[in-house]
Coordinates of C-alpha atoms and ligand atoms in Angstrom, one line a residue:
X1 CA 105.1 43.8 -14.5
X2 CA 104.5 44.4 -18.1
X3 CA 102.1 47.2 -19.0
X4 CA 99.6 46.1 -21.6
X5 CA 100.4 47.7 -24.9
X6 CA 97.3 49.5 -26.1
X7 CA 96.2 48.7 -29.6
X8 CA 96.7 51.6 -32.0
X9 CA 93.5 53.4 -32.7
X10 CA 93.0 52.4 -36.3
X11 CA 89.7 53.5 -37.7
X12 CA 87.7 50.9 -39.5
X13 CA 88.5 51.0 -43.2
X14 CA 85.2 52.6 -44.3
X15 CA 85.8 55.5 -41.9
X16 CA 89.2 56.0 -43.5
X17 CA 87.5 56.2 -46.9
X18 CA 85.0 58.8 -45.7
X19 CA 87.8 60.9 -44.3
X20 CA 89.8 60.7 -47.5
X21 CA 86.7 61.7 -49.4
X22 CA 86.1 64.8 -47.2
X23 CA 89.8 65.8 -47.5
X24 CA 89.5 65.4 -51.3
X25 CA 86.3 67.5 -51.4
X26 CA 87.9 70.3 -49.4
X27 CA 91.0 70.3 -51.6
X28 CA 88.9 70.4 -54.8
X29 CA 86.7 73.2 -53.5
X30 CA 89.6 75.3 -52.4
X31 CA 91.4 74.8 -55.7
X32 CA 88.3 75.7 -57.8
X33 CA 87.7 78.8 -55.6
X34 CA 91.3 79.8 -56.1
X35 CA 91.2 79.3 -59.8
X36 CA 87.9 81.1 -60.4
X37 CA 88.9 84.1 -58.2
X38 CA 92.1 84.5 -60.3
X39 CA 90.8 83.8 -63.7
X40 CA 87.1 84.0 -64.2
X41 CA 85.5 87.5 -64.5
X42 CA 83.0 88.4 -61.8
X43 CA 79.7 88.0 -63.7
X44 CA 80.6 84.5 -65.0
X45 CA 81.1 83.0 -61.6
X46 CA 78.3 80.9 -60.4
X47 CA 78.3 78.7 -57.3
X48 CA 81.7 79.4 -55.9
X49 CA 81.3 83.1 -55.7
X50 CA 80.5 83.1 -52.0
X51 CA 83.6 85.2 -51.1
X52 CA 82.4 87.9 -53.5
X53 CA 79.0 87.9 -52.1
X54 CA 80.5 88.4 -48.6
X55 CA 82.8 91.0 -50.0
X56 CA 80.0 92.9 -51.5
X57 CA 78.2 92.9 -48.1
X58 CA 81.4 94.2 -46.5
X59 CA 81.8 90.9 -44.5
X60 CA 85.0 89.7 -46.2
X61 CA 88.2 91.7 -46.1
X62 CA 91.0 90.7 -48.4
X63 CA 94.5 90.4 -47.0
X64 CA 96.2 93.6 -48.3
X65 CA 99.3 91.6 -49.3
X66 CA 97.4 89.2 -51.4
X67 CA 97.5 89.6 -55.1
X68 CA 94.2 90.8 -56.4
X69 CA 92.3 88.7 -59.0
X70 CA 92.4 89.9 -62.7
X71 CA 89.2 91.9 -62.3
X72 CA 89.2 93.7 -59.0
X73 CA 86.2 92.7 -57.0
X74 CA 85.0 96.2 -56.4
X75 CA 83.9 96.3 -60.1
X76 CA 80.5 94.9 -59.5
X77 CA 77.7 96.6 -61.3
X78 CA 76.0 99.4 -59.4
X79 CA 72.3 99.2 -58.8
X80 CA 70.6 102.5 -58.4
X81 CA 68.8 102.9 -55.1
X82 CA 65.1 103.7 -55.3
X83 CA 65.6 106.9 -53.3
X84 CA 66.1 110.2 -55.1
X85 CA 69.5 110.0 -56.7
X86 CA 70.1 113.8 -56.4
X87 CA 71.5 113.3 -53.0
X88 CA 73.8 110.5 -54.1
X89 CA 76.3 112.5 -56.2
X90 CA 77.0 115.7 -54.2
X91 CA 80.0 116.5 -56.3
X92 CA 78.1 116.4 -59.6
X93 CA 77.1 119.9 -60.7
X94 CA 74.0 120.9 -62.6
X95 CA 73.7 119.4 -66.1
X96 CA 75.6 116.2 -65.1
X97 CA 79.0 118.0 -65.0
X98 CA 81.9 116.8 -62.9
X99 CA 85.5 117.7 -62.6
X100 CA 87.9 116.3 -60.0
X101 CA 88.6 118.7 -57.1
X102 CA 92.1 117.3 -56.4
X103 CA 93.7 117.7 -59.8
X104 CA 93.2 119.0 -63.3
X105 CA 92.0 116.3 -65.5
X106 CA 93.7 115.6 -68.8
X107 CA 90.5 114.7 -70.6
X108 CA 87.4 116.8 -71.1
X109 CA 84.8 114.4 -72.2
X110 CA 81.1 114.7 -73.2
X111 CA 78.9 111.6 -73.0
X112 CA 76.1 111.8 -75.5
X113 CA 73.1 109.5 -75.0
X114 CA 70.4 109.1 -77.6
X115 CA 67.1 108.6 -75.8
X116 CA 63.4 108.0 -76.0
X117 CA 61.1 106.3 -73.5
X118 CA 63.6 104.3 -71.6
X119 CA 63.4 105.9 -68.1
X120 CA 64.5 103.0 -66.1
X121 CA 67.5 102.3 -68.3
X122 CA 68.5 105.9 -68.2
X123 CA 68.4 105.9 -64.4
X124 CA 70.5 102.8 -64.3
X125 CA 73.1 104.0 -66.8
X126 CA 73.4 107.5 -65.1
X127 CA 74.0 105.9 -61.8
X128 CA 76.7 103.6 -63.2
X129 CA 78.4 106.3 -65.3
X130 CA 78.6 108.9 -62.5
X131 CA 80.1 106.2 -60.2
X132 CA 82.6 105.1 -62.8
X133 CA 83.7 108.4 -64.4
X134 CA 84.3 110.3 -61.2
X135 CA 86.7 107.5 -60.2
X136 CA 88.5 107.9 -63.6
X137 CA 89.1 111.5 -62.7
X138 CA 87.6 112.8 -65.9
X139 CA 86.3 116.3 -66.5
X140 CA 83.0 115.3 -68.0
X141 CA 79.4 116.1 -68.7
X142 CA 76.4 114.0 -69.7
X143 CA 74.0 115.0 -72.5
X144 CA 70.8 113.2 -73.2
X145 CA 69.2 114.1 -76.5
X146 CA 65.7 113.0 -77.2
X147 CA 63.3 112.5 -80.2
X148 CA 64.3 109.7 -82.6
X149 CA 67.0 109.0 -85.2
X150 CA 69.9 107.7 -83.2
X151 CA 72.7 109.0 -85.3
X152 CA 71.2 112.5 -85.7
X153 CA 70.7 112.7 -81.9
X154 CA 74.4 112.0 -81.5
X155 CA 75.2 114.8 -83.9
X156 CA 72.9 117.1 -81.9
X157 CA 74.3 116.0 -78.6
X158 CA 77.8 116.9 -79.9
X159 CA 76.7 120.2 -81.3
X160 CA 75.0 121.3 -78.1
X161 CA 77.8 120.0 -75.8
X162 CA 80.4 122.1 -77.6
X163 CA 78.3 125.2 -77.0
X164 CA 78.4 124.5 -73.3
X165 CA 82.0 123.5 -72.7
X166 CA 85.3 123.1 -74.5
X167 CA 85.1 119.3 -74.7
X168 CA 88.1 117.5 -76.4
X169 CA 86.3 114.2 -77.0
X170 CA 82.9 112.5 -77.2
X171 CA 81.6 109.2 -76.1
X172 CA 78.4 108.2 -77.9
X173 CA 76.5 105.9 -75.6
X174 CA 73.4 103.7 -76.0
X175 CA 71.3 103.9 -72.9
X176 CA 71.0 100.1 -72.5
X177 CA 74.7 99.4 -72.1
X178 CA 76.2 99.2 -68.7
X179 CA 80.1 99.2 -68.4
X180 CA 81.4 96.3 -66.4
X181 CA 85.1 97.1 -65.9
X182 CA 86.9 100.0 -64.3
X183 CA 89.7 99.7 -66.8
X184 CA 87.3 100.8 -69.6
X185 CA 88.6 104.3 -69.7
X186 CA 86.2 106.8 -71.0
X187 CA 89.1 109.1 -72.0
X188 CA 90.1 110.7 -75.4
X189 CA 91.2 108.1 -77.9
X190 CA 94.2 108.4 -80.3
X191 CA 92.1 106.7 -83.0
X192 CA 88.3 106.3 -83.0
X193 CA 87.5 103.7 -80.4
X194 CA 84.8 101.2 -80.4
X195 CA 84.2 100.8 -76.7
X196 CA 81.4 98.2 -76.5
X197 CA 83.3 95.3 -78.1
X198 CA 82.3 92.6 -75.7
X199 CA 78.6 92.6 -74.9
X200 CA 76.9 89.8 -72.9
X201 CA 74.2 89.7 -75.6
X202 CA 76.8 88.5 -78.0
X203 CA 78.5 86.2 -75.5
X204 CA 81.2 88.8 -75.0
X205 CA 82.4 88.2 -78.6
X206 CA 82.6 90.7 -81.5
X207 CA 79.6 89.9 -83.8
X208 CA 81.5 91.2 -86.8
X209 CA 84.8 93.0 -87.2
X210 CA 83.3 96.3 -88.5
X211 CA 80.7 96.7 -85.8
X212 CA 80.8 100.3 -84.4
X213 CA 77.4 100.4 -82.5
X214 CA 76.6 100.7 -78.8
X215 CA 79.3 102.9 -77.3
X216 CA 82.1 104.7 -79.3
X217 CA 84.6 107.4 -78.6
X218 CA 86.0 110.1 -81.0
X219 CA 88.0 113.2 -80.4
X220 CA 86.5 116.5 -81.6
X221 CA 89.0 116.6 -84.5
X222 CA 88.2 113.1 -85.6
X223 CA 84.4 113.7 -85.4
X224 CA 84.6 116.9 -87.5
X225 CA 86.9 115.3 -90.0
X226 CA 84.5 112.4 -90.7
X227 CA 81.6 114.9 -90.8
X228 CA 79.9 113.4 -87.8
X229 CA 77.2 110.7 -88.2
X230 CA 74.9 110.5 -91.1
X231 CA 71.4 112.1 -90.6
X232 CA 69.5 109.9 -93.0
X233 CA 69.0 106.8 -90.9
X234 CA 65.5 107.2 -89.7
X235 CA 64.7 103.9 -87.9
X236 CA 66.9 101.0 -86.8
X237 CA 70.2 99.8 -88.2
X238 CA 73.1 100.8 -90.3
X239 CA 74.0 104.2 -88.9
X240 CA 76.9 102.7 -87.0
X241 CA 78.2 100.8 -90.0
X242 CA 77.9 104.1 -91.9
X243 CA 80.1 105.7 -89.3
X244 CA 82.7 102.9 -89.6
X245 CA 82.9 103.6 -93.3
X246 CA 83.3 107.3 -92.7
X247 CA 86.2 106.6 -90.3
X248 CA 88.0 104.3 -92.7
X249 CA 87.4 106.7 -95.6
X250 CA 89.2 109.4 -93.7
X251 CA 92.2 107.3 -93.0
X252 CA 91.5 106.4 -89.4
X253 CA 91.6 103.0 -87.8
X254 CA 89.1 101.7 -85.3
X255 CA 90.7 100.6 -82.0
X256 CA 89.2 98.6 -79.2
X257 CA 90.3 97.7 -75.7
X258 CA 91.1 94.0 -75.1
X259 CA 88.0 91.8 -74.9
X260 CA 88.4 91.1 -71.2
X261 CA 88.1 94.8 -70.5
X262 CA 85.6 96.2 -73.1
X263 CA 82.8 94.4 -71.4
X264 CA 79.2 95.6 -71.2
X265 CA 75.9 94.2 -70.0
X266 CA 73.0 95.0 -72.3
X267 CA 69.7 95.7 -70.4
X268 CA 67.2 93.4 -72.0
X269 CA 64.5 95.1 -74.1
X270 CA 62.3 94.4 -77.0
X271 CA 62.1 96.4 -80.2
X272 CA 60.6 99.9 -79.7
X273 CA 57.7 101.1 -81.7
X274 CA 58.7 103.8 -84.2
X275 CA 62.2 102.4 -84.5
X276 CA 61.6 99.6 -87.0
X277 CA 64.5 98.3 -89.1
X278 CA 65.2 100.6 -92.2
X279 CA 64.4 98.4 -95.2
X280 CA 66.9 100.3 -97.4
X281 CA 69.8 100.5 -94.9
X282 CA 72.1 98.2 -96.9
X283 CA 71.5 100.3 -99.9
X284 CA 72.2 103.5 -97.9
X285 CA 75.6 102.0 -97.0
X286 CA 76.7 101.5 -100.6
X287 CA 78.0 105.1 -101.0
X288 CA 78.5 105.9 -97.3
X289 CA 82.1 106.9 -97.7
X290 CA 81.5 109.4 -100.6
X291 CA 78.3 110.7 -99.0
X292 CA 80.2 111.6 -95.8
X293 CA 81.7 114.4 -97.8
X294 CA 78.4 116.3 -98.2
X295 CA 76.0 114.9 -95.6
X296 CA 76.4 114.7 -91.8
X297 CA 77.4 117.2 -89.2
X298 CA 77.8 119.8 -91.9
X299 CA 74.1 119.5 -92.9
X300 CA 72.6 119.0 -89.5
X301 CA 69.3 120.8 -89.0
X302 CA 67.2 120.7 -85.9
X303 CA 65.2 123.0 -83.5
X304 CA 65.7 123.0 -79.8
X305 CA 62.4 122.6 -78.0
X306 CA 63.7 122.4 -74.5
X307 CA 67.2 122.4 -73.0
X308 CA 67.5 121.9 -69.3
X309 CA 70.4 121.3 -66.9
X310 CA 69.0 118.5 -64.7
X311 CA 71.0 117.3 -61.7
X312 CA 72.6 114.3 -63.4
X313 CA 72.5 115.3 -67.1
X314 CA 71.7 118.0 -69.6
X315 CA 68.4 117.3 -71.3
X316 CA 68.1 118.3 -74.9
X317 CA 64.7 117.9 -76.5
X318 CA 64.6 118.7 -80.2
X319 CA 62.4 118.8 -83.3
X320 CA 63.6 117.1 -86.5
X321 CA 62.1 117.6 -89.9
X322 CA 62.5 114.3 -91.6
X323 CA 60.9 115.4 -94.9
X324 CA 63.3 118.4 -95.2
X325 CA 66.4 116.3 -94.4
X326 CA 65.5 113.7 -97.0
X327 CA 64.7 116.3 -99.6
X328 CA 68.1 118.0 -98.9
X329 CA 69.8 114.7 -99.4
X330 CA 68.0 114.1 -102.7
X331 CA 69.2 117.4 -104.0
X332 CA 72.7 117.0 -102.9
X333 CA 72.9 113.4 -104.3
X334 CA 71.5 114.6 -107.7
X335 CA 74.1 117.4 -107.8
X336 CA 76.9 114.9 -107.1
X337 CA 75.6 112.4 -109.5
X338 CA 75.7 115.0 -112.3
X339 CA 79.3 115.9 -111.2
X340 CA 80.7 112.4 -110.6
X341 CA 78.4 110.0 -112.4
X342 CA 76.2 107.2 -111.3
X343 CA 78.4 106.0 -108.5
X344 CA 76.4 108.3 -106.3
X345 CA 73.1 106.5 -106.9
X346 CA 73.6 104.3 -103.8
X347 CA 70.8 105.7 -101.7
X348 CA 67.3 104.8 -101.9
X349 CA 65.1 107.3 -100.1
X350 CA 62.4 104.9 -99.2
X351 CA 62.2 104.1 -95.5
Ligands
LIG1 N1 66.7 104.3 -78.2 C1 65.8 104.8 -77.3 N2 64.5 104.7 -77.5 C2 64.0 104.0 -78.6 C3 64.9 103.5 -79.5 C4 66.3 103.6 -79.2 O1 66.3 105.4 -76.3 O2 62.8 104.0 -78.7 C5 68.2 104.5 -78.0 C6 68.8 103.9 -76.8 O3 69.9 104.7 -76.4 C7 69.3 102.6 -77.4 C8 69.8 103.0 -78.8 O4 68.9 104.0 -79.2 O5 70.2 102.0 -76.6 C9 69.8 101.9 -79.8 O6 68.5 101.4 -80.0 P1 68.1 99.9 -79.7 O7 68.5 99.6 -78.3 O8 66.7 99.7 -80.1 O9 69.0 99.1 -80.6 P2 69.6 97.7 -80.3 O10 70.3 97.4 -81.5 O11 68.3 96.7 -80.2 O12 70.2 97.7 -79.0 C10 67.4 96.5 -81.3 C11 66.2 95.8 -80.8 C12 66.5 94.4 -80.5 C13 65.2 93.6 -80.2 C14 65.6 92.2 -79.8 C15 64.4 91.5 -79.4 N3 64.8 90.2 -78.9
LIG2 C1 73.8 95.1 -87.7 C2 73.3 96.5 -87.9 C3 73.9 97.5 -87.0 C4 73.8 97.0 -85.5 C5 74.3 95.6 -85.4 C6 74.1 95.0 -84.0 O1 73.2 94.2 -88.5 O2 73.4 98.7 -87.2 O3 73.6 94.7 -86.3 O4 72.7 95.2 -83.6 N1 73.6 96.9 -89.3 C7 72.7 96.9 -90.3 O5 71.5 96.6 -90.1 C8 73.1 97.3 -91.6 S1 72.1 94.6 -82.3 O6 72.1 93.2 -82.4 O7 73.0 95.1 -81.2 O8 70.8 95.2 -82.2 O9 74.4 97.8 -84.6

């Protein structure tokens, strides 16, 4: 008896095509997922970031032996909870001071934030900075100076911070810039460092090579040598370019972290009232280098109205006399013009 040979179970040809199509889709998805995880920074991933979403929710554990992607996945931006943040940073001492308990930090750093009417942005930044800086094991303090004239507030933050603690270096930090990478070390630089090189607003590219705005870091010695920031920029624009010129004039170089590390998100905002562009800012920049020798930290004048050690930062509220500052500058410039000639007539005192 011969047993009937059963026909091989060959699917109809359209079934085979469908199966091939599915296999191809799965292979493509897995490849794209693999490539994005290993190459694309967190915030640029779009559809295929499901693993990161699960990771963020604690539902996905990575195999410990697996090589991590370029930007470790923990480095997602922190969103401050709506509850009172005082309870959230138990190791932060009054005035926004922190030092690691397990070691002696090599870097004593003051973060200086110029501030006016940006409560939500400040809350967001403080939450992110305290989370980041403690993990960088820095001995740090956060100083928020308020009123307005950005550069002058940075000088004031510096001057008050050194009265409080023996800081070695200073990070001058706009309130609307949120660091996006743990490797952005807020430590003391060997040369003045422009930290916020890659900002989302500029598509993570440097808008121009001399830019020094946003977030910058200098040691105490560097800051004193360049005579701090200029005090004459009442309004928006140019004070950071002026600082760049001071740095160069004093023989320093500006350094930056690589662009894939020096990444910040800028919190969107419109122009603030009372901080309009300074019409004469380009003119002010003409003799920035020479002016740095007689105007800046050395001529800083202000009055403290209120200084308070809050939980997450030290609050410095000051009074600034713009008329007096501009009159001082006029006198100094005239003196220098008599001594050195018309090369000093760069400034225009009109705002
Ligand atoms: N700042 C305040 N309050 C103000 C103005 C400025 O806190 O009223 C501080 C704050 O730290 C800010 C920094 O100064 O991050 C720089 O000021 P800015 O944010 O106004 O300057 P930026 O160059 O923006 O970031 C300019 C306005 C852009 C308007 C774009 C509209 N599409
Ligand atoms: C320049 C300003 C800088 C400023 C930079 C970026 O034009 O102060 O734009 O500004 N210089 C002058 O105006 C001379 S931003 O687009 O971030 O608002 O930092």
